[in-house]
Amino acid sequence: MTAEPGPSSVRLRRLRRTPRLREWVAETRLSARQLVLPIFVRPGRGPPIAVESMPGVDRLSVDDAAVLASRAVDDGIGAVLLFGLPRRKDPAGRDALAPDGAVPRAIRAIKDARPEAVVATDVCLCAYTSHGHCGILREGQVDNDATLPRLARMAAVHARAGADVVAPSAMMDHQVAALRSTLDREGFERTAILAYAAKFASAFYGPFREAAESAPSEGDRRGYQLDRRNGREALREIAEDLGEGADIAMVKPALPYLDVLARARARFDAPLAAYQVSGEYAMIKAAAARGWIDEPTAVAESLAAIHRAGADLIVTYFAREWAAGEREETQ
Ligand code: PBG
C-alpha cells in the first residue's frame, strides 16, 4: 500500500487560490531577456512607414531603428533581429551584399548607441530579389548551391558591421555550413548562428511579406520550406543544422508547430528559439481591435505556451508590449 493520500484528498485548486500562491508554484517563468524584437530597416531618411497588416510595426530609417533598439535594451529585451529593405531589387538580390546597405548601417548605429545590445540579423535574399524568392533562380527554380555563397557573403557583411548573431532563413540545404566556413575563414569565428532550422511553408508569413515587401511574384516557397504535415522531417532539419555548427535552432511559426518544438526540446540540448510570426501577431491584433479577445492576456498566454513547449528564446513583435506588462506585474 502506498502512503500517498488517496485521490479524494488531492485538491489541485489549493495552490491556485491567490496570485502569490500561483506565482510561487509557476513551473515556467518567461523573462523579457528571452525575447527578441524584430526590426524592419529601410534605406533613406524620413518618418516610419507603417505596415498595415501589422499595427504597431513600422519600416524604419537607420536612425529610427537605432532608437527603437535602444528602447528595447532599456526594456530589458534580450536581443533585436534586423530585417532589411534594399535600395533596389534585382534578380540576384545584390543589395543584400552591400556593406553600406540599410542593415549593416543599422548594426553600426545600434552598436554605436548601445555597445551591449545583442544584435542579430536575418540572412535571406527574398526582400532583395526582384522575383521575391529566397535565392537565385535558374529555370524558374531556386538554385540551392548557387545561393549558398551569396548567403555566406551577406552574413560576413553583417558580421563585419558588428552583428553578434546571423540568422539564415532561406531554407537552403547546407546554408549553416556555408555561413560557418565563410565566417571562420574571414575571422568571424565568434559570430554565432541562429538557424531558422525548422521553417514551415506558412500562410502566417503573409503580413511579414508586406513589411519586407518580399512576396514571391510567381510560385511559392513550398519548394524549399517544410511541409506542414511533417514533424519528423523538421527534427531532421534541426539535427542537420546543429551538425553544421548552428549555435541556436529555431522553429517557425510557433503556435501551429508547438509539437515540433516540444519534440525538439526532448531531443536536443542546444538553445531552441521559436518565432511567433507576423500572422500570429496580426491575428491577435485584429481580434483585439474588434474587442473579441483581450490583447495582453492573449499575448501572455501564447508566449507562455511557446515557452512551456520548450523555447528558450522567442522572437516576437510583442516583445516591448510583453516587457511593459512584466514591469507592471512586478511593481
Ligand atoms: C525570410 C523570412 C520570412 C520570415 C522571416 N524571415 C518570410 C518568408 O519566408 O516568407 C517570416 C517572419 C514573419 O512572418 O514574421 N525568408
mmCIF file of N, CA and C and ligand atoms in Angstrom, residues 38 40 54 81 83 122-127 134 169-170 196 199-200 202 204-209 214 216 221 224-225 252 275-279 317, ligand 1:
data_model
loop_
_atom_site.group_PDB
_atom_site.id
_atom_site.type_symbol
_atom_site.label_atom_id
_atom_site.label_comp_id
_atom_site.label_asym_id
_atom_site.label_seq_id
_atom_site.Cartn_x
_atom_site.Cartn_y
_atom_site.Cartn_z
ATOM 1 N N PRO A 38 11.939 41.849 -33.535
ATOM 2 C CA PRO A 38 12.286 42.071 -34.937
ATOM 3 C C PRO A 38 12.154 43.561 -35.288
ATOM 4 N N PHE A 40 12.374 46.218 -38.735
ATOM 5 C CA PHE A 40 12.495 46.378 -40.191
ATOM 6 C C PHE A 40 13.204 47.695 -40.492
ATOM 7 N N MET A 54 0.222 44.876 -39.817
ATOM 8 C CA MET A 54 0.859 44.651 -38.508
ATOM 9 C C MET A 54 0.805 45.942 -37.696
ATOM 10 N N LEU A 81 16.394 41.599 -33.822
ATOM 11 C CA LEU A 81 16.639 40.854 -35.067
ATOM 12 C C LEU A 81 16.304 41.789 -36.226
ATOM 13 N N PHE A 83 15.767 43.066 -40.056
ATOM 14 C CA PHE A 83 15.375 42.718 -41.426
ATOM 15 C C PHE A 83 15.582 43.956 -42.280
ATOM 16 N N ASP A 122 18.694 38.901 -39.985
ATOM 17 C CA ASP A 122 18.129 37.889 -40.869
ATOM 18 C C ASP A 122 18.998 37.792 -42.119
ATOM 19 N N VAL A 123 19.313 36.565 -42.511
ATOM 20 C CA VAL A 123 20.132 36.364 -43.705
ATOM 21 C C VAL A 123 19.319 35.580 -44.729
ATOM 22 N N CYS A 124 18.755 36.313 -45.680
ATOM 23 C CA CYS A 124 17.921 35.723 -46.729
ATOM 24 C C CYS A 124 17.824 36.734 -47.856
ATOM 25 N N LEU A 125 17.603 36.240 -49.073
ATOM 26 C CA LEU A 125 17.591 37.155 -50.208
ATOM 27 C C LEU A 125 16.195 37.643 -50.596
ATOM 28 N N CYS A 126 15.137 37.090 -49.990
ATOM 29 C CA CYS A 126 13.791 37.329 -50.547
ATOM 30 C C CYS A 126 13.375 38.797 -50.579
ATOM 31 N N ALA A 127 13.836 39.602 -49.650
ATOM 32 C CA ALA A 127 13.459 41.021 -49.684
ATOM 33 C C ALA A 127 14.266 41.788 -50.731
ATOM 34 N N CYS A 134 13.858 33.267 -52.174
ATOM 35 C CA CYS A 134 14.913 33.360 -51.155
ATOM 36 C C CYS A 134 16.315 33.101 -51.717
ATOM 37 N N SER A 169 17.692 32.281 -42.991
ATOM 38 C CA SER A 169 16.283 31.884 -43.022
ATOM 39 C C SER A 169 15.827 31.457 -44.403
ATOM 40 N N ALA A 170 16.776 31.177 -45.304
ATOM 41 C CA ALA A 170 16.389 30.892 -46.691
ATOM 42 C C ALA A 170 15.974 29.433 -46.906
ATOM 43 N N TYR A 196 17.301 29.278 -38.738
ATOM 44 C CA TYR A 196 15.872 29.015 -38.913
ATOM 45 C C TYR A 196 15.824 27.579 -39.440
ATOM 46 N N LYS A 199 11.684 25.651 -40.593
ATOM 47 C CA LYS A 199 10.837 26.739 -41.077
ATOM 48 C C LYS A 199 9.817 26.171 -42.051
ATOM 49 N N PHE A 200 8.572 26.265 -41.662
ATOM 50 C CA PHE A 200 7.494 25.678 -42.451
ATOM 51 C C PHE A 200 6.956 26.672 -43.469
ATOM 52 N N SER A 202 4.229 28.638 -44.789
ATOM 53 C CA SER A 202 3.119 29.024 -43.917
ATOM 54 C C SER A 202 2.333 30.216 -44.428
ATOM 55 N N PHE A 204 0.967 32.041 -42.395
ATOM 56 C CA PHE A 204 1.137 33.033 -41.335
ATOM 57 C C PHE A 204 2.284 34.009 -41.588
ATOM 58 N N TYR A 205 2.982 33.865 -42.721
ATOM 59 C CA TYR A 205 4.005 34.857 -43.072
ATOM 60 C C TYR A 205 3.417 36.005 -43.888
ATOM 61 N N GLY A 206 2.139 35.946 -44.185
ATOM 62 C CA GLY A 206 1.523 36.944 -45.072
ATOM 63 C C GLY A 206 1.833 38.382 -44.713
ATOM 64 N N PRO A 207 1.561 38.804 -43.468
ATOM 65 C CA PRO A 207 1.809 40.209 -43.120
ATOM 66 C C PRO A 207 3.288 40.596 -43.204
ATOM 67 N N PHE A 208 4.175 39.662 -42.877
ATOM 68 C CA PHE A 208 5.622 39.929 -42.979
ATOM 69 C C PHE A 208 5.994 40.294 -44.409
ATOM 70 N N ARG A 209 5.352 39.621 -45.342
ATOM 71 C CA ARG A 209 5.722 39.864 -46.744
ATOM 72 C C ARG A 209 5.331 41.268 -47.175
ATOM 73 N N SER A 214 8.317 41.278 -49.718
ATOM 74 C CA SER A 214 9.045 40.103 -50.183
ATOM 75 C C SER A 214 8.161 38.967 -50.680
ATOM 76 N N PRO A 216 6.740 36.394 -53.119
ATOM 77 C CA PRO A 216 7.236 35.931 -54.412
ATOM 78 C C PRO A 216 6.278 36.350 -55.527
ATOM 79 N N ARG A 221 6.896 29.200 -51.723
ATOM 80 C CA ARG A 221 8.143 28.739 -51.115
ATOM 81 C C ARG A 221 8.091 27.263 -50.731
ATOM 82 N N TYR A 224 11.115 24.866 -50.964
ATOM 83 C CA TYR A 224 12.253 24.826 -50.038
ATOM 84 C C TYR A 224 11.871 24.861 -48.571
ATOM 85 N N GLN A 225 10.696 25.384 -48.230
ATOM 86 C CA GLN A 225 10.302 25.369 -46.815
ATOM 87 C C GLN A 225 9.593 24.052 -46.488
ATOM 88 N N LYS A 252 9.614 27.632 -36.612
ATOM 89 C CA LYS A 252 8.848 28.775 -37.099
ATOM 90 C C LYS A 252 7.797 28.332 -38.087
ATOM 91 N N TYR A 275 9.707 31.379 -33.368
ATOM 92 C CA TYR A 275 9.341 32.669 -33.955
ATOM 93 C C TYR A 275 7.821 32.779 -33.998
ATOM 94 N N GLN A 276 7.296 33.658 -33.145
ATOM 95 C CA GLN A 276 5.865 33.976 -33.238
ATOM 96 C C GLN A 276 5.738 34.951 -34.411
ATOM 97 N N VAL A 277 5.278 34.449 -35.541
ATOM 98 C CA VAL A 277 5.426 35.197 -36.792
ATOM 99 C C VAL A 277 4.338 36.251 -36.982
ATOM 100 N N SER A 278 4.502 36.973 -38.088
ATOM 101 C CA SER A 278 3.641 38.118 -38.379
ATOM 102 C C SER A 278 2.153 37.773 -38.352
ATOM 103 N N GLY A 279 1.781 36.625 -38.894
ATOM 104 C CA GLY A 279 0.366 36.257 -38.934
ATOM 105 C C GLY A 279 -0.180 35.940 -37.545
ATOM 106 N N TYR A 317 6.923 40.123 -32.190
ATOM 107 C CA TYR A 317 6.638 41.552 -32.392
ATOM 108 C C TYR A 317 5.996 42.157 -31.151
HETATM 109 C C1 PBG B 1 12.659 35.422 -44.892
HETATM 110 C C2 PBG B 1 11.794 35.397 -43.700
HETATM 111 C C3 PBG B 1 10.381 35.279 -43.600
HETATM 112 C C4 PBG B 1 10.078 35.471 -42.262
HETATM 113 C C5 PBG B 1 11.270 35.651 -41.586
HETATM 114 N N1 PBG B 1 12.328 35.569 -42.490
HETATM 115 C C6 PBG B 1 9.319 35.140 -44.585
HETATM 116 C C7 PBG B 1 9.191 34.121 -45.576
HETATM 117 O O1 PBG B 1 9.819 33.050 -45.565
HETATM 118 O O2 PBG B 1 8.369 34.388 -46.441
HETATM 119 C C8 PBG B 1 8.696 35.496 -41.691
HETATM 120 C C9 PBG B 1 8.542 36.282 -40.451
HETATM 121 C C10 PBG B 1 7.142 36.620 -40.097
HETATM 122 O O3 PBG B 1 6.175 36.232 -40.763
HETATM 123 O O4 PBG B 1 7.002 37.326 -39.098
HETATM 124 N N2 PBG B 1 12.755 34.304 -45.646
#
